[in-house]
Coordinates of C-alpha atoms in Angstrom, one line a residue:
M1 CA 0.1 -0.1 0.0
G2 CA 1.4 3.4 -0.6
P3 CA 1.1 6.3 1.8
A4 CA -1.9 7.7 0.6
I5 CA -4.1 4.6 1.0
T6 CA -2.3 3.8 4.2
E7 CA -3.6 7.2 5.0
R8 CA -7.2 6.8 4.1
M9 CA -7.3 3.1 5.7
V10 CA -6.1 4.7 9.0
A11 CA -9.4 7.2 8.6
V12 CA -11.7 4.5 7.7
A13 CA -10.4 2.9 10.7
Q14 CA -11.3 5.9 13.0
Q15 CA -14.7 5.9 11.5
L16 CA -15.3 2.2 12.1
R17 CA -14.2 2.8 15.9
G18 CA -16.6 5.6 16.6
A19 CA -19.7 4.4 14.4
A20 CA -22.9 3.1 16.2
H21 CA -24.1 -0.1 16.0
G22 CA -25.7 -1.3 12.5
Q23 CA -23.6 1.6 10.6
R24 CA -20.2 -0.5 10.3
G25 CA -21.4 -2.3 7.2
A26 CA -22.3 0.7 5.3
L27 CA -19.0 2.5 5.9
V28 CA -16.8 -0.7 5.0
E29 CA -18.7 -0.9 1.6
A30 CA -18.7 3.0 1.0
A31 CA -14.7 2.7 1.5
A32 CA -14.3 -0.5 -0.5
R33 CA -16.0 1.2 -3.5
E34 CA -13.9 4.3 -2.8
L35 CA -10.6 2.5 -3.1
G36 CA -11.5 -0.1 -5.7
M37 CA -11.2 -3.4 -3.7
A38 CA -13.6 -5.8 -2.1
P39 CA -14.8 -5.4 1.4
S40 CA -13.0 -8.7 2.6
T41 CA -9.9 -7.0 1.0
L42 CA -10.4 -3.8 3.0
L43 CA -10.9 -5.8 6.2
R44 CA -7.9 -7.6 5.6
K45 CA -5.6 -4.7 5.1
L46 CA -7.2 -2.6 8.1
K47 CA -5.9 -5.1 10.4
A48 CA -2.0 -3.9 9.1
V49 CA -2.9 -0.4 9.8
T50 CA -4.9 -0.5 13.3
I51 CA -4.1 -2.2 16.8
T52 CA -6.7 -4.6 18.0
T53 CA -7.5 -5.8 21.3
P54 CA -6.5 -9.4 21.6
R55 CA -9.4 -11.7 22.2
K56 CA -10.1 -12.3 25.9
R57 CA -8.8 -16.0 27.0
R58 CA -11.5 -18.2 28.2
S59 CA -11.6 -18.7 32.0
D60 CA -11.8 -22.5 31.4
A61 CA -8.7 -22.5 28.9
G62 CA -6.4 -25.2 29.6
S63 CA -8.7 -27.4 31.5
T64 CA -10.4 -30.5 30.6
A65 CA -13.2 -32.7 32.4
L66 CA -11.3 -35.7 31.4
S67 CA -9.6 -37.3 34.0
F68 CA -6.2 -38.6 33.9
D69 CA -7.3 -42.2 34.7
E70 CA -9.9 -42.0 32.1
A71 CA -7.4 -40.7 29.5
M72 CA -4.8 -43.7 30.5
A73 CA -7.7 -46.2 30.2
L74 CA -8.4 -44.9 26.5
A75 CA -4.7 -44.8 25.6
A76 CA -4.6 -48.1 27.0
L77 CA -7.2 -49.4 24.8
R78 CA -5.7 -48.0 21.6
R79 CA -2.4 -49.1 22.6
E80 CA -3.3 -52.4 23.3
T81 CA -5.4 -53.1 20.0
T82 CA -2.3 -51.9 18.2
R83 CA 0.1 -54.2 19.9
Q84 CA -2.0 -57.3 19.6
H85 CA -3.4 -57.0 16.0
G86 CA -1.2 -54.7 14.2
K87 CA -4.0 -52.1 13.9
R88 CA -5.5 -49.9 16.2
L89 CA -9.0 -48.8 16.7
S90 CA -9.9 -46.6 13.6
S91 CA -10.8 -43.7 15.6
T92 CA -11.2 -41.8 19.0
E93 CA -15.0 -42.2 18.5
Q94 CA -14.9 -45.9 18.4
A95 CA -12.4 -46.2 21.4
L96 CA -14.9 -43.9 23.3
E97 CA -17.8 -46.2 22.2
V98 CA -16.1 -49.4 23.4
A99 CA -14.8 -47.7 26.4
R100 CA -18.2 -46.2 27.6
G101 CA -19.9 -49.5 26.6
N102 CA -17.7 -51.3 29.2
Q103 CA -17.9 -48.5 31.9
L104 CA -14.1 -47.8 31.7
V105 CA -14.9 -44.3 31.4
K106 CA -17.6 -42.0 31.6
A107 CA -15.9 -38.7 29.7
E108 CA -18.8 -36.5 30.8
R109 CA -19.0 -32.8 31.8
I110 CA -21.7 -30.8 33.6
D111 CA -22.9 -27.7 32.0
M112 CA -22.6 -25.0 34.9
E113 CA -25.8 -23.1 33.6
T114 CA -28.4 -25.5 33.1
G115 CA -26.7 -28.6 35.6
E116 CA -26.9 -30.9 32.5
V117 CA -24.7 -33.8 32.2
K118 CA -23.2 -33.9 28.5
R119 CA -20.7 -36.4 27.1
L120 CA -17.4 -35.1 26.0
S121 CA -17.0 -34.9 22.0
A122 CA -14.0 -36.9 20.2
S123 CA -11.9 -33.6 19.7
S124 CA -12.3 -32.8 23.4
V125 CA -11.0 -36.1 24.2
N126 CA -8.2 -35.7 21.7
R127 CA -7.3 -32.6 23.5
A128 CA -7.3 -34.1 27.0
L129 CA -5.3 -36.9 25.8
K130 CA -2.5 -34.6 24.2
K131 CA -2.5 -32.2 27.4
Y132 CA -1.7 -35.4 29.7
G133 CA 0.8 -36.5 27.0
V134 CA -0.8 -40.2 26.2
H135 CA -2.2 -39.4 22.6
H136 CA -1.4 -42.1 20.3
E137 CA 0.5 -40.0 18.0
Q138 CA 2.5 -38.5 20.7
L139 CA 3.3 -42.3 22.0
A140 CA 4.2 -42.8 18.7
Q141 CA 7.0 -40.6 18.2
P142 CA 10.7 -41.9 18.1
A143 CA 12.7 -42.0 21.6
P144 CA 15.0 -38.7 21.8
V145 CA 18.5 -39.1 20.1
T146 CA 21.5 -39.6 22.5
Q147 CA 24.8 -38.1 21.5
L148 CA 27.7 -40.6 21.4
A149 CA 31.1 -39.6 22.3
S150 CA 34.2 -41.5 21.9
K151 CA 37.4 -41.0 24.2
H152 CA 40.6 -41.0 21.5
P153 CA 41.7 -41.9 18.0
N154 CA 41.1 -45.8 17.6
H155 CA 38.7 -46.1 20.2
V156 CA 35.7 -46.7 18.0
W157 CA 35.6 -47.0 14.5
Q158 CA 32.6 -47.2 12.1
I159 CA 32.0 -49.3 9.0
D160 CA 29.5 -49.1 6.4
A161 CA 29.0 -50.4 2.6
S162 CA 27.0 -48.5 0.1
Q163 CA 26.4 -49.6 -3.5
C164 CA 27.8 -46.9 -6.2
V165 CA 24.7 -45.7 -8.3
L166 CA 26.5 -44.2 -11.1
Y167 CA 29.3 -46.9 -12.0
Y168 CA 30.1 -50.6 -13.0
L169 CA 33.4 -52.0 -13.8
K170 CA 33.3 -54.0 -17.3
P171 CA 36.0 -56.9 -17.4
E172 CA 38.7 -57.2 -20.1
K173 CA 37.2 -59.4 -23.0
A174 CA 38.6 -60.0 -26.5
G175 CA 36.8 -57.3 -28.9
G176 CA 35.2 -55.8 -26.0
K177 CA 35.1 -52.5 -24.2
S178 CA 36.5 -52.9 -20.5
G179 CA 37.0 -50.6 -17.9
L180 CA 34.7 -48.3 -16.0
H181 CA 31.2 -47.5 -17.4
V182 CA 28.4 -45.1 -16.4
M183 CA 25.0 -46.5 -15.6
A184 CA 23.1 -44.6 -18.1
Q185 CA 19.4 -43.9 -16.6
A186 CA 18.0 -44.9 -20.1
E187 CA 19.8 -48.3 -20.0
F188 CA 19.9 -49.4 -16.1
N189 CA 16.4 -48.7 -14.4
K190 CA 13.7 -50.7 -12.5
N191 CA 11.9 -51.3 -15.7
K192 CA 14.6 -53.3 -17.4
P193 CA 15.8 -55.6 -14.4
K194 CA 17.7 -57.7 -17.1
N195 CA 20.0 -55.2 -17.9
L196 CA 20.9 -54.8 -14.1
E197 CA 21.1 -58.5 -13.7
K198 CA 24.0 -58.7 -16.2
I199 CA 26.1 -56.5 -14.3
K200 CA 25.2 -57.5 -10.6
N201 CA 28.8 -58.9 -10.5
E202 CA 30.4 -55.9 -12.1
R203 CA 28.8 -53.1 -10.1
L204 CA 30.9 -51.2 -7.5
W205 CA 30.6 -51.2 -3.9
R206 CA 32.1 -48.4 -1.8
Y207 CA 33.3 -49.3 1.8
C208 CA 33.5 -46.4 4.1
I209 CA 35.4 -46.6 7.8
T210 CA 35.5 -43.6 9.9
D211 CA 37.5 -42.9 13.2
H212 CA 34.7 -41.5 15.5
T213 CA 36.9 -39.4 17.6
T214 CA 38.7 -37.5 14.6
G215 CA 36.3 -38.3 11.8
W216 CA 39.3 -39.8 9.4
I217 CA 37.7 -41.2 6.4
Y218 CA 38.9 -44.6 5.0
V219 CA 37.6 -45.6 1.3
E220 CA 38.1 -48.4 -0.4
Y221 CA 36.0 -49.8 -3.6
V222 CA 35.3 -53.9 -4.2
L223 CA 33.2 -56.1 -6.4
G224 CA 31.0 -58.8 -5.8
G225 CA 28.5 -56.9 -3.1
E226 CA 28.4 -56.8 0.6
T227 CA 30.3 -60.2 1.6
G228 CA 32.0 -61.4 4.8
E229 CA 35.3 -61.7 2.6
N230 CA 34.8 -58.0 1.4
V231 CA 34.0 -56.7 5.0
C232 CA 37.5 -58.9 6.3
T233 CA 39.6 -57.5 3.3
V234 CA 38.5 -53.8 3.6
L235 CA 38.8 -53.9 7.4
I236 CA 42.6 -55.5 7.3
H237 CA 43.5 -53.1 4.6
A238 CA 42.4 -50.1 7.0
M239 CA 44.3 -51.6 10.0
Q240 CA 47.7 -51.7 8.1
S241 CA 50.2 -49.2 8.1
R242 CA 50.1 -47.6 4.8
G243 CA 52.8 -44.9 5.4
G244 CA 53.1 -41.1 4.2
A245 CA 50.0 -39.0 4.9
D246 CA 47.6 -41.9 4.8
L247 CA 47.9 -41.7 8.7
M248 CA 45.0 -44.0 10.0
H249 CA 45.8 -47.3 11.1
G250 CA 46.0 -49.8 14.1
V251 CA 43.4 -52.2 15.8
P252 CA 40.5 -50.2 17.1
A253 CA 38.9 -51.0 20.2
M254 CA 35.4 -51.2 19.0
L255 CA 34.1 -51.3 15.6
M256 CA 30.3 -50.1 15.3
M257 CA 28.3 -51.5 12.2
D258 CA 24.7 -52.3 11.2
P259 CA 23.4 -56.2 11.5
G260 CA 23.7 -57.1 7.8
S261 CA 24.5 -60.5 7.0
A262 CA 28.2 -59.6 5.7
N263 CA 29.0 -57.7 9.0
I264 CA 27.7 -60.5 11.3
S265 CA 29.2 -63.2 9.1
A266 CA 31.7 -65.8 10.6
M267 CA 34.7 -64.6 8.9
A268 CA 34.3 -60.6 10.3
L269 CA 33.3 -61.5 13.5
N270 CA 35.7 -64.2 14.2
L271 CA 38.5 -61.6 12.9
M272 CA 37.2 -59.1 15.4
R273 CA 37.3 -61.6 18.0
A274 CA 41.0 -62.9 17.5
L275 CA 42.0 -59.0 17.5
G276 CA 40.0 -58.1 20.6
I277 CA 37.9 -55.7 18.5
E278 CA 34.4 -55.4 20.6
A279 CA 31.6 -55.5 17.8
I280 CA 29.0 -53.1 18.5
I281 CA 25.8 -54.1 16.1
N282 CA 23.3 -51.3 15.7
Q283 CA 19.4 -52.4 16.3
V284 CA 17.8 -52.9 13.1
G285 CA 16.4 -49.3 12.1
N286 CA 18.8 -47.6 14.2
A287 CA 21.0 -46.1 11.2
R288 CA 21.3 -43.0 13.2
A289 CA 23.6 -44.4 15.6
K290 CA 26.1 -44.7 12.8
G291 CA 25.5 -41.5 11.3
Q292 CA 29.0 -40.4 10.9
V293 CA 30.0 -43.3 8.4
E294 CA 26.8 -42.6 6.5
N295 CA 28.0 -39.1 6.1
A296 CA 31.2 -40.2 5.0
N297 CA 29.8 -42.2 2.3
N298 CA 28.0 -39.1 1.1
L299 CA 30.8 -36.9 1.4
V300 CA 32.9 -39.6 -1.0
E301 CA 30.0 -39.8 -3.1
C302 CA 29.9 -36.0 -3.8
N303 CA 33.3 -35.1 -3.6
F304 CA 35.2 -38.0 -5.2
E305 CA 33.1 -40.2 -7.6
P306 CA 32.1 -37.3 -9.9
G307 CA 35.6 -37.0 -11.1
L308 CA 35.7 -40.6 -12.4
R309 CA 33.8 -39.2 -15.3
F310 CA 37.2 -37.4 -16.6
H311 CA 39.7 -40.4 -16.1
R312 CA 39.7 -43.5 -18.0
V313 CA 39.9 -46.3 -15.4
N314 CA 40.5 -49.9 -16.5
S315 CA 40.8 -51.9 -13.3
L316 CA 39.6 -51.9 -9.5
D317 CA 43.2 -51.2 -8.5
E318 CA 43.2 -47.9 -10.5
I319 CA 40.1 -46.7 -8.9
N320 CA 41.2 -47.7 -5.4
A321 CA 44.8 -45.8 -6.1
L322 CA 42.6 -42.7 -6.9
A323 CA 40.7 -43.1 -4.0
A324 CA 43.6 -43.4 -1.7
K325 CA 45.1 -39.8 -3.3
W326 CA 41.5 -38.3 -2.6
R327 CA 41.5 -39.8 1.1
V328 CA 44.9 -38.4 1.8
F329 CA 44.1 -35.1 0.2
Y330 CA 40.6 -34.8 2.2
N331 CA 42.0 -35.9 5.5
D332 CA 45.0 -33.9 5.3
T333 CA 43.5 -30.4 4.2
K334 CA 39.7 -30.3 5.2
V335 CA 39.0 -29.0 8.7
H336 CA 36.5 -30.9 10.7
S337 CA 33.5 -28.7 12.0
R338 CA 33.5 -30.5 15.5
H339 CA 36.8 -30.4 16.5
R340 CA 38.1 -27.4 14.1
M341 CA 41.5 -29.4 12.8
T342 CA 42.2 -31.3 10.2
R343 CA 41.8 -35.0 10.4
N344 CA 45.3 -35.8 9.9
A345 CA 46.2 -33.4 12.6
A346 CA 43.5 -34.6 15.2
W347 CA 44.7 -38.5 14.5
R348 CA 48.0 -37.6 15.0
L349 CA 46.9 -36.8 18.8
I350 CA 46.8 -40.7 19.6
K351 CA 49.1 -41.9 22.5
A352 CA 51.2 -44.8 22.0
D353 CA 49.0 -47.1 24.7
Q354 CA 46.3 -46.4 22.2
L355 CA 47.6 -47.3 18.8
I356 CA 47.4 -51.2 18.6
L357 CA 49.4 -52.4 15.9
A358 CA 47.7 -54.9 13.7
P359 CA 49.3 -58.2 12.7
S360 CA 50.4 -58.5 9.2
E361 CA 47.7 -58.9 6.5
A362 CA 48.4 -62.7 5.9
V363 CA 48.1 -63.2 9.6
C364 CA 44.8 -61.4 10.0
K365 CA 43.2 -63.3 7.2
E366 CA 44.2 -66.6 8.9
L367 CA 42.1 -65.5 12.0
A368 CA 38.8 -65.6 10.3
V369 CA 38.1 -69.0 10.6
A370 CA 35.3 -70.9 12.4
S371 CA 31.9 -69.4 13.3
P372 CA 29.8 -69.6 16.5
E373 CA 26.7 -72.5 16.0
E374 CA 23.4 -72.0 17.1
R375 CA 22.3 -74.5 19.9
R376 CA 18.6 -75.0 21.1
V377 CA 18.0 -74.9 25.1
T378 CA 16.6 -78.2 26.4
P379 CA 14.0 -78.3 29.1
A380 CA 17.0 -78.9 31.8
L381 CA 18.5 -75.4 30.6
Q382 CA 21.7 -77.1 28.9
I383 CA 22.8 -77.1 25.3
S384 CA 25.0 -79.6 23.7
F385 CA 28.0 -78.5 21.8
K386 CA 31.3 -80.4 20.7
G387 CA 30.3 -83.7 22.2
S388 CA 29.7 -82.0 25.7
T389 CA 26.7 -80.8 27.5
F390 CA 27.1 -77.2 28.9
D391 CA 24.7 -75.4 31.8
V392 CA 23.0 -72.3 30.5
S393 CA 20.6 -71.7 33.5
R394 CA 22.6 -68.5 34.5
I395 CA 22.3 -66.9 31.4
P396 CA 19.9 -63.9 32.0
G397 CA 16.5 -64.4 30.7
V398 CA 17.3 -67.6 29.1
L399 CA 14.0 -69.4 27.6
V400 CA 13.5 -73.2 27.2
G401 CA 13.4 -73.8 23.3
E402 CA 15.5 -70.7 22.7
K403 CA 18.4 -70.8 20.4
L404 CA 21.8 -69.6 21.8
R405 CA 24.8 -68.7 19.7
I406 CA 28.0 -71.1 21.2
T407 CA 31.5 -70.7 20.6
R408 CA 34.4 -72.2 22.3
N409 CA 36.9 -70.8 24.8
A410 CA 40.2 -70.8 23.5
W411 CA 41.7 -71.0 27.0
R412 CA 39.3 -73.3 29.0
D413 CA 38.4 -76.8 27.8
D414 CA 35.8 -77.1 30.6
A415 CA 33.7 -74.2 29.6
A416 CA 32.2 -72.6 26.2
Q417 CA 31.1 -69.0 25.5
V418 CA 27.7 -67.7 24.9
L419 CA 27.7 -65.0 22.3
L420 CA 25.2 -62.2 23.5
V421 CA 24.1 -59.0 22.1
G422 CA 22.7 -56.3 24.3
E423 CA 19.9 -53.6 23.9
D424 CA 22.7 -51.3 23.1
G425 CA 23.8 -53.4 20.3
R426 CA 27.0 -54.3 22.1
E427 CA 28.4 -57.9 21.7
R428 CA 29.6 -59.6 24.9
Y429 CA 30.3 -63.1 25.8
Q430 CA 29.4 -65.1 28.8
L431 CA 31.4 -68.3 30.1
I432 CA 29.1 -71.4 30.4
P433 CA 30.4 -74.4 32.5
R434 CA 30.5 -78.1 31.3
V435 CA 28.1 -80.3 32.8
E436 CA 30.3 -83.1 34.6
V437 CA 28.7 -86.4 35.1
D438 CA 29.1 -89.5 37.4
Q439 CA 30.0 -93.0 36.1
W440 CA 26.4 -93.7 35.4
G441 CA 26.1 -90.6 32.9
F442 CA 23.9 -88.8 35.7
A443 CA 24.9 -84.9 36.2
E444 CA 26.8 -84.5 39.1
S445 CA 24.4 -81.6 39.9
A446 CA 21.4 -83.5 39.5
A447 CA 18.9 -83.9 42.5
I448 CA 18.9 -87.1 44.2
I449 CA 15.6 -89.0 44.5
S450 CA 14.0 -88.9 47.9
E451 CA 17.0 -86.9 49.3
N452 CA 16.8 -83.5 47.9
F453 CA 14.8 -81.3 45.5
K454 CA 16.3 -78.7 43.1
R455 CA 14.0 -76.6 41.1
H456 CA 15.2 -73.9 38.2
A457 CA 14.3 -70.3 38.9
D458 CA 11.3 -69.2 36.9
T459 CA 12.5 -67.9 33.6
P460 CA 11.1 -64.2 32.4
A461 CA 8.3 -65.9 30.5
Q462 CA 7.1 -67.9 33.4
T463 CA 7.1 -64.7 35.7
A464 CA 5.0 -62.9 33.4
A465 CA 2.9 -65.8 32.6
K466 CA 2.0 -65.9 36.3
A467 CA 1.6 -62.3 36.7
I468 CA -1.2 -62.3 33.7
E469 CA -2.7 -65.2 35.1
R470 CA -3.2 -63.4 38.5
L471 CA -4.5 -60.2 36.8
I472 CA -6.9 -62.1 34.7
T473 CA -8.5 -64.0 37.5
G474 CA -8.2 -61.0 39.9
T475 CA -6.3 -62.6 42.7
D476 CA -3.1 -62.1 44.2
T477 CA -1.4 -65.5 44.8
Q478 CA -0.8 -68.2 42.4
E479 CA -2.9 -70.6 44.7
E480 CA -5.9 -68.0 44.5
A481 CA -5.6 -68.0 40.7
E482 CA -5.4 -71.6 40.5
A483 CA -8.7 -72.1 42.3
V484 CA -10.4 -69.2 40.5
R485 CA -9.7 -71.0 37.1
K486 CA -10.9 -74.7 38.7
A487 CA -14.2 -72.7 39.4
G488 CA -14.7 -72.1 35.9
T489 CA -14.9 -68.2 36.4
L490 CA -15.0 -66.1 33.5
P491 CA -11.7 -63.9 33.0
L492 CA -11.7 -60.5 34.5
G493 CA -14.8 -61.4 36.6
G494 CA -16.9 -61.5 33.4
Q495 CA -17.2 -57.6 33.6
V496 CA -15.8 -57.1 30.1
N497 CA -18.2 -57.4 27.2
F498 CA -16.4 -56.1 24.0
Y499 CA -19.7 -56.5 22.2
K500 CA -21.8 -54.6 24.5
T501 CA -22.4 -51.7 22.6
I502 CA -24.0 -54.1 19.7
D503 CA -26.3 -55.8 22.0
E504 CA -27.7 -52.7 23.3
T505 CA -27.9 -51.1 19.8
V506 CA -31.9 -51.7 18.5
P507 CA -31.8 -52.2 15.0
T508 CA -33.7 -50.0 12.4
T509 CA -37.4 -51.3 11.8
Y510 CA -37.9 -51.4 8.0
L511 CA -41.1 -51.7 5.9
P512 CA -41.2 -55.0 3.9
A513 CA -40.1 -54.4 0.4
R514 CA -42.8 -54.3 -2.2
G515 CA -42.4 -57.1 -5.0
T516 CA -44.1 -58.8 -7.6
A517 CA -45.5 -62.4 -7.8
H518 CA -43.9 -64.6 -10.2
E519 CA -45.6 -65.9 -13.1
L520 CA -44.9 -69.7 -12.8
I521 CA -47.7 -72.0 -12.8
A522 CA -46.9 -75.0 -10.7
P523 CA -47.3 -78.3 -12.3
V524 CA -49.8 -81.1 -11.2
V525 CA -48.2 -84.2 -10.3
E526 CA -50.2 -87.1 -10.3
A527 CA -49.2 -90.5 -9.0
A528 CA -49.6 -93.5 -11.3
P529 CA -52.2 -96.0 -10.1
L530 CA -51.0 -99.5 -8.5
S531 CA -51.6 -102.5 -10.2
Q532 CA -54.0 -105.0 -8.6
V533 CA -51.6 -107.3 -7.5
E534 CA -49.4 -104.3 -5.5
A535 CA -52.8 -102.9 -4.0
A536 CA -53.9 -106.5 -2.9
M537 CA -50.4 -107.2 -1.1
Q538 CA -50.8 -103.9 0.8
L539 CA -54.8 -104.6 1.9
K540 CA -53.7 -108.2 2.8
R541 CA -51.1 -106.9 5.3
R542 CA -53.7 -104.6 6.7
L543 CA -56.5 -107.0 6.7
E544 CA -54.1 -109.4 8.7
D545 CA -52.9 -106.9 11.1
A546 CA -56.8 -106.3 11.9
G547 CA -57.5 -109.8 12.5
G548 CA -59.3 -110.7 9.3
E549 CA -58.0 -112.9 6.4
W550 CA -57.5 -112.2 2.7
T551 CA -59.3 -114.5 0.4
P552 CA -59.8 -115.0 -3.4
E553 CA -63.1 -113.6 -3.1
H554 CA -61.3 -110.2 -2.0
F555 CA -59.2 -110.3 -5.0
Q556 CA -61.9 -110.8 -7.2
W557 CA -63.8 -108.1 -5.8
L558 CA -61.0 -105.6 -5.9
Q559 CA -60.4 -106.5 -9.8
Q560 CA -64.2 -105.8 -10.5
R561 CA -64.4 -102.7 -8.7
Y562 CA -60.8 -101.2 -9.9
P563 CA -60.4 -102.9 -13.3
Q564 CA -58.0 -99.9 -14.5
G565 CA -55.8 -100.2 -11.5
V566 CA -56.0 -99.0 -8.1
P567 CA -55.2 -95.1 -6.9
A568 CA -52.8 -94.8 -4.4
D569 CA -54.8 -92.5 -2.3
A570 CA -57.7 -94.8 -2.3
I571 CA -55.9 -97.7 -0.2
D572 CA -56.9 -96.2 2.9
A573 CA -60.5 -96.0 2.2
I574 CA -60.6 -99.6 0.8
A575 CA -58.8 -100.9 4.0
K576 CA -61.2 -99.4 6.1
E577 CA -64.3 -100.7 4.2
L578 CA -62.7 -104.3 4.5
T579 CA -62.0 -103.7 8.0
G580 CA -64.8 -101.7 9.3
P581 CA -67.7 -102.5 11.3
R582 CA -70.1 -103.0 8.2
A583 CA -67.7 -105.1 6.8
G584 CA -67.8 -107.7 9.7
H585 CA -71.4 -109.0 9.1
K586 CA -70.7 -109.6 5.3
A587 CA -68.9 -112.4 3.7
P588 CA -66.5 -111.8 0.8
L589 CA -69.0 -112.9 -1.4
Q590 CA -71.5 -110.5 -0.2
L591 CA -69.1 -107.7 -0.5
I592 CA -68.7 -108.4 -4.3
R593 CA -72.3 -108.5 -4.7
A594 CA -72.8 -105.4 -2.8
A595 CA -70.3 -103.9 -5.3
G596 CA -72.6 -105.0 -8.4
G597 CA -70.2 -107.6 -9.4
M598 CA -72.7 -110.6 -9.5

C-alpha cells in the first residue's frame, strides 16, 4: 500500500471505531468502493494499520473434564489393540464407544448453567489426551536421540557399505570395451531388470570406515557386493600401516556396524574376536547410531566419484589408487567442523598405548575362521556343543527352546562361551560351564531322588505368565488364581463385554419391500395307479393286522371294482371298508354282490 492509501485506511479505521451499532457495514462498503477493492480485502488490510485488542482468553482454557485415569484407560485401549492385532481402533470415537460400553470411562462434563450432564466430544477427548501426553500420535514418536562420544583416536571405528549408483566396472574381454562405465538412466532402471542382472557382479561397492573421534575417512572399492570376505579385506587394509600422509591405522577397540549378514558373518566376527575388537551391532532400523560413516559415504559420493567421469579407469586397482589419493588429500586439508582441526592433525594426537599395531595382512586373514554355532536350550536349561553338555541356567532371560549362539573358549576346555547382544547393540560373551557326569551318566548337579529337590528359578516368560494369570483372575497369589480357574470363573470377573454396544443397539425397523409375484404356474403331479396285485399285497397286510383274512373273493372284488388299477390314495378308504364294522357282517361274496359284481 502506498502512503495515500495507508492514510485513508487509518481514517476509515477511526470512522469504524466511532460508528454506532449497525452502521459499520455501510461504512465498509462505501470505503471499499472508494478504494476499488472488495470489502473482505479492505478488512484484511485494516488489520495491518490498526491496533486490535487481543481476544479475551476463556476462563476454563487449558482445563479438561476428562480425568487422568480415564485418559490412561483410553490410551491403553488404543495401544493394546495396536500391539496385539497390528492395527489400532480406527478413531477416537470408536475407542470412546467401546470404553463407555464397558464402563471403563464416562468422559462427561456438567453444564454449569443448566446442570445438564453432557458427553465429551471426540475432539475434546483428543485435546485432553494430548494435554496428558498419552495421545497415540505422541506415543508413536521416536525416542530422543542420545549423542555419542568416543575417548580418543582408534577408540571407536564405524564401517558401512554402499552400492555405487553411477558406475560399474566391466572386465576385459576379447573385442569388448572394458573398464569403468557410467550407468545410463535410460539403460539401467527398475523397468529393465535384465540389464541390471547382467552387471550385478560388476557393480562397484564403496566401503567407508571412519574414526569416530577424529572423523578420519578410509574409503575402498570392491566388487561382488556386501560379503564377509569384502568386509574382512577392507577392515584388514584399513588397519595396516600404509605410510606417508595416509595416517589412520591400528586395531580399534570397538567397531560399530549395522546388522547386515556380511557384517555379522563368521569371518568378520571371528577376525574381530581374535584381535580383541568389540563388535557394536546397531539395532535394526537405528542407522542414526552410525550417522558419521553414513555421512562419510555421502562425502565420497559427492566429492570423489564425480571426477571418475574425467578419467579412463580400467581396473579396480586403479580406482582404489585414485581413492587413496583423494582420502589423503581430504583428511590432510579439510577442517572438521567439530574439533576445528584437519582429520590428520586430530588423529596425530593418538598416544602410544592407544595405537595397537595390527598383525600382518596374511596373519589377519588366517584369524577369520570358525563361526559360532546355534544350539537349542533343552528343558533342563542345557545345550549340547562339541560332544559335551553345558549349563546355561545362569544366562539372563534364557528360555526353554531358545536358540543360543555358542563358540568355544580358546583358553579353557571345561567351558564354552555364549555370544550375547545387549539392547545397546554391544556384543559380549558369557562363560557357561560344562556339565560333569558320574559313572552312570547322570549330571553331578542333579537332584537325588527322595533326598533333595532342586528347581530352576522361573524364567522371565514364566514370571510374566503368572503375573498375567493373577491379573485375569483378579487374585493376589498363584494358589488363588488356580482355585478361580478350577471354579470356571470368567476372565476378569466377566465384567468386560467387548460387544456390549452391539447388544444394546436396537436395529432399525424397515417396512417390507414391495415385490411382484412370479408368473410360474406350478405343475400338477399325479401319482401312477397301483396294479391290482400291488394293491392286494398292501390290503392283505392291513386286513391281517386287523385280525381278518384275505381270500380269493377279496381279490376278485378288487378286480371288478378297479379294473384299470387302484389309485394310491384310495388304499386307506378300501382298507377301512374291508376292516370296518360294516364289513364284519358280510361274507366276501356278499361284498362282491354289494359292489354289483354278481
